[in-house]
Tab-separated table of C-alpha atoms in Angstrom:
chain	number	residue	atom	x	y	z
L	1	MET	CA	0.231	-0.262	0.399
L	2	GLY	CA	2.766	2.373	0.788
L	3	ASP	CA	4.709	2.175	-2.337
L	4	ARG	CA	0.983	3.448	-3.721
L	5	VAL	CA	0.791	6.483	-2.361
L	6	VAL	CA	1.177	9.505	-4.424
L	7	PHE	CA	0.653	12.760	-2.287
L	8	GLY	CA	1.010	12.793	1.932
L	9	ARG	CA	2.150	14.841	4.606
L	10	VAL	CA	2.060	15.546	8.361
L	11	VAL	CA	-1.127	18.070	9.257
L	12	ALA	CA	0.098	19.492	12.415
L	13	GLY	CA	-2.300	17.986	15.327
L	14	PHE	CA	-4.058	16.140	13.013
L	15	GLY	CA	-1.739	12.316	11.806
L	16	GLU	CA	-0.381	11.736	8.549
L	17	VAL	CA	-2.366	12.162	5.658
L	18	GLN	CA	-1.858	9.702	2.431
L	19	LEU	CA	-3.633	9.512	-0.640
L	20	ARG	CA	-3.644	6.941	-2.923
L	21	PRO	CA	-5.529	4.750	-6.000
L	22	VAL	CA	-8.169	3.036	-4.911
L	23	ASP	CA	-8.114	-0.943	-5.956
L	24	PRO	CA	-11.111	-1.433	-7.484
L	25	GLU	CA	-10.847	-5.331	-6.133
L	26	GLY	CA	-8.633	-4.694	-3.069
L	27	ASP	CA	-10.889	-1.939	-1.754
L	28	LEU	CA	-14.527	-2.887	-3.036
L	29	ASP	CA	-15.167	-4.455	0.666
L	30	LEU	CA	-14.368	-1.159	1.937
L	31	ILE	CA	-16.216	1.193	-0.770
L	32	HIS	CA	-18.827	-0.976	-0.213
L	33	SER	CA	-19.231	-0.800	3.774
L	34	TRP	CA	-19.496	3.204	2.983
L	35	VAL	CA	-21.142	4.271	-0.498
L	36	SER	CA	-24.388	1.555	0.537
L	37	GLN	CA	-24.577	3.983	4.279
L	38	GLU	CA	-27.566	6.084	4.638
L	39	ARG	CA	-25.067	8.883	5.658
L	40	ALA	CA	-23.795	8.229	1.949
L	41	ARG	CA	-26.904	9.168	0.233
L	42	PHE	CA	-25.923	11.705	-1.722
L	43	TRP	CA	-22.842	9.632	-3.300
L	44	GLY	CA	-26.005	8.211	-4.861
L	45	MET	CA	-24.617	4.414	-5.030
L	46	ARG	CA	-26.736	3.541	-1.517
L	47	ASP	CA	-28.972	0.896	-2.865
L	48	VAL	CA	-26.597	-0.202	-5.511
L	49	GLY	CA	-24.795	-3.741	-4.918
L	50	ARG	CA	-21.287	-5.070	-4.414
L	51	ASP	CA	-21.178	-6.632	-7.866
L	52	ARG	CA	-22.035	-3.084	-9.693
L	53	VAL	CA	-19.851	-1.114	-7.115
L	54	ALA	CA	-16.909	-3.216	-8.491
L	55	GLU	CA	-18.173	-2.578	-11.792
L	56	ILE	CA	-18.311	1.294	-11.637
L	57	TYR	CA	-14.699	1.380	-9.849
L	58	ARG	CA	-13.083	-0.547	-12.662
L	59	TYR	CA	-14.479	1.008	-15.080
L	60	LEU	CA	-13.436	4.886	-13.285
L	61	ASP	CA	-9.793	3.151	-12.947
L	62	SER	CA	-9.963	2.677	-16.977
L	63	LEU	CA	-10.265	6.045	-17.275
L	64	PRO	CA	-7.681	8.250	-17.883
L	65	THR	CA	-10.228	11.493	-17.412
L	66	HIS	CA	-11.624	10.625	-13.990
L	67	GLN	CA	-9.066	9.443	-10.874
L	68	ALA	CA	-10.592	7.509	-7.421
L	69	TRP	CA	-8.652	8.023	-4.457
L	70	LEU	CA	-8.521	6.593	-0.715
L	71	ALA	CA	-7.421	8.873	1.928
L	72	LEU	CA	-5.385	7.477	4.760
L	73	ARG	CA	-5.303	8.904	8.390
L	74	ASP	CA	-2.419	7.038	10.577
L	75	GLY	CA	-2.584	4.749	7.602
L	76	ALA	CA	-6.389	4.142	7.966
L	77	PRO	CA	-9.092	4.725	5.478
L	78	ALA	CA	-10.636	8.294	6.032
L	79	ALA	CA	-12.046	9.549	2.998
L	80	LEU	CA	-12.809	8.862	-0.820
L	81	PHE	CA	-12.146	11.078	-3.357
L	82	GLN	CA	-12.495	10.969	-6.799
L	83	THR	CA	-11.125	13.907	-9.684
L	84	TYR	CA	-11.999	14.451	-13.168
L	85	GLN	CA	-11.335	16.192	-15.788
L	86	PRO	CA	-14.884	18.584	-16.796
L	87	HIS	CA	-14.786	18.128	-20.124
L	88	ALA	CA	-14.389	14.677	-20.169
L	89	ASP	CA	-17.685	14.522	-17.982
L	90	PRO	CA	-21.615	14.919	-18.167
L	91	VAL	CA	-20.803	18.440	-16.048
L	92	GLY	CA	-18.834	19.499	-19.103
L	93	GLU	CA	-21.977	19.786	-20.990
L	94	VAL	CA	-23.739	22.254	-18.374
L	95	TYR	CA	-20.917	24.806	-17.686
L	96	PRO	CA	-18.552	26.674	-19.977
L	97	VAL	CA	-15.447	24.497	-18.964
L	98	GLN	CA	-12.543	26.707	-18.479
L	99	PRO	CA	-8.862	25.576	-19.212
L	100	GLY	CA	-7.175	24.033	-15.778
L	101	ASP	CA	-10.734	23.355	-14.355
L	102	HIS	CA	-10.728	19.950	-12.440
L	103	GLY	CA	-13.776	18.435	-11.215
L	104	ILE	CA	-13.837	16.362	-7.610
L	105	HIS	CA	-15.971	14.554	-5.556
L	106	PHE	CA	-15.189	13.964	-1.809
L	107	LEU	CA	-16.979	11.044	0.671
L	108	ILE	CA	-15.980	10.793	4.362
L	109	GLY	CA	-15.410	7.523	5.794
L	110	PRO	CA	-17.803	6.909	8.503
L	111	PRO	CA	-16.256	7.482	11.559
L	112	PRO	CA	-13.875	4.852	13.762
L	113	ARG	CA	-15.912	2.521	16.344
L	114	PRO	CA	-16.821	3.608	18.755
L	115	ALA	CA	-18.458	7.124	17.260
L	116	ARG	CA	-16.932	10.064	18.432
L	117	PRO	CA	-16.928	13.529	16.828
L	118	GLU	CA	-13.185	14.357	16.195
L	119	PRO	CA	-13.726	18.812	15.831
L	120	GLY	CA	-11.852	19.598	12.473
L	121	PHE	CA	-11.737	16.146	11.439
L	122	THR	CA	-13.643	16.634	7.683
L	123	GLY	CA	-12.043	20.348	7.801
L	124	HIS	CA	-8.710	18.561	7.738
L	125	LEU	CA	-9.315	16.205	5.094
L	126	PHE	CA	-10.363	18.328	2.915
L	127	GLY	CA	-7.587	20.661	3.481
L	128	PHE	CA	-5.038	18.082	2.224
L	129	LEU	CA	-7.415	17.219	-0.572
L	130	VAL	CA	-7.606	20.655	-1.863
L	131	ASP	CA	-3.721	21.346	-1.574
L	132	PHE	CA	-3.190	17.764	-4.066
L	133	VAL	CA	-5.803	18.773	-6.541
L	134	PHE	CA	-3.660	22.126	-6.646
L	135	ALA	CA	0.107	20.475	-6.679
L	136	ASP	CA	-0.267	20.167	-9.929
L	137	PRO	CA	0.180	23.411	-11.476
L	138	THR	CA	-1.989	22.955	-14.527
L	139	HIS	CA	-4.890	22.461	-12.267
L	140	GLN	CA	-6.128	26.699	-11.831
L	141	ARG	CA	-9.687	25.963	-10.927
L	142	ILE	CA	-11.097	23.124	-8.753
L	143	VAL	CA	-15.107	22.736	-9.420
L	144	ALA	CA	-17.316	20.801	-7.323
L	145	GLU	CA	-21.321	19.904	-7.947
L	146	PRO	CA	-23.215	18.965	-4.523
L	147	ASP	CA	-26.414	17.391	-4.911
L	148	ALA	CA	-28.653	20.693	-4.286
L	149	ARG	CA	-30.181	19.214	-0.977
L	150	ASN	CA	-26.706	18.322	-0.148
L	151	ASP	CA	-26.004	21.581	2.675
L	152	ARG	CA	-23.180	20.318	4.290
L	153	ALA	CA	-21.598	19.572	1.563
L	154	GLN	CA	-22.442	23.122	0.275
L	155	ALA	CA	-21.377	24.563	3.830
L	156	ARG	CA	-17.944	22.646	4.110
L	157	LEU	CA	-16.757	23.940	0.164
L	158	ARG	CA	-17.635	27.558	1.009
L	159	ARG	CA	-15.631	27.431	4.769
L	160	THR	CA	-12.871	26.196	2.204
L	161	GLY	CA	-13.483	29.233	0.213
L	162	PHE	CA	-15.634	27.938	-2.721
L	163	VAL	CA	-17.691	30.091	-3.981
L	164	ASP	CA	-21.694	29.273	-5.012
L	165	GLY	CA	-22.443	28.902	-9.120
L	166	PRO	CA	-25.886	27.675	-10.302
L	167	LEU	CA	-27.953	25.730	-10.211
L	168	VAL	CA	-27.982	22.694	-13.043
L	169	ASP	CA	-29.454	19.304	-13.831
L	170	LEU	CA	-27.423	16.535	-14.214
L	171	PRO	CA	-28.180	13.535	-14.901
L	172	GLU	CA	-28.523	11.996	-11.935
L	173	LYS	CA	-29.037	14.522	-9.751
L	174	GLN	CA	-29.923	18.511	-9.603
L	175	ALA	CA	-26.507	19.791	-8.400
L	176	ARG	CA	-25.072	23.323	-7.341
L	177	LEU	CA	-21.911	24.145	-9.034
L	178	MET	CA	-19.364	25.715	-6.646
L	179	PHE	CA	-16.112	26.784	-8.003
L	180	LEU	CA	-12.358	27.781	-5.754
L	181	ASP	CA	-10.031	29.633	-8.218
L	182	ARG	CA	-6.217	28.111	-7.301
L	183	ALA	CA	-5.700	32.246	-6.479
L	184	ALA	CA	-8.143	32.562	-4.324
L	185	ALA	CA	-7.135	29.608	-2.523
L	186	GLY	CA	-3.929	31.204	-1.474
L	187	ARG	CA	-2.149	28.588	-3.475
């Protein structure tokens, strides 16, 4: 696992955070257990069986324009993160894609048992993932498209510096486009 890490750092007061590509076969049980929970309803896979989840992540793994990542905190899975090139995604059909746009999807894993809220957990992970996207100098703007009903995700994005774009209709949902410019993020 360690040799597949593509990005990592120690986050003061939080621990070591690393990002590695999803292994569609090896991570299947973990991913299915996360996306099938009620808390992941906006991920859009709650009622999808294990075989279909495997098919989806094998397909993502085959695309040069889309990537799935597993974020690890001190070696334990903490979040599922997907990046994509908007021009090669349905979102690219509903807004004018700019050079340097890079899309994201983000799912925080369930808290470890026993579940204890940890202040700053999501913020630390999300900041790390923004740093990862902007580590590539060709990425000038991050595009997110949370479900229009997902108030928590929109609030997290705003706290990170994202600004609201329009509501758009995508094949699976109505979404709020949200954008974070590299300059506004201070990266």
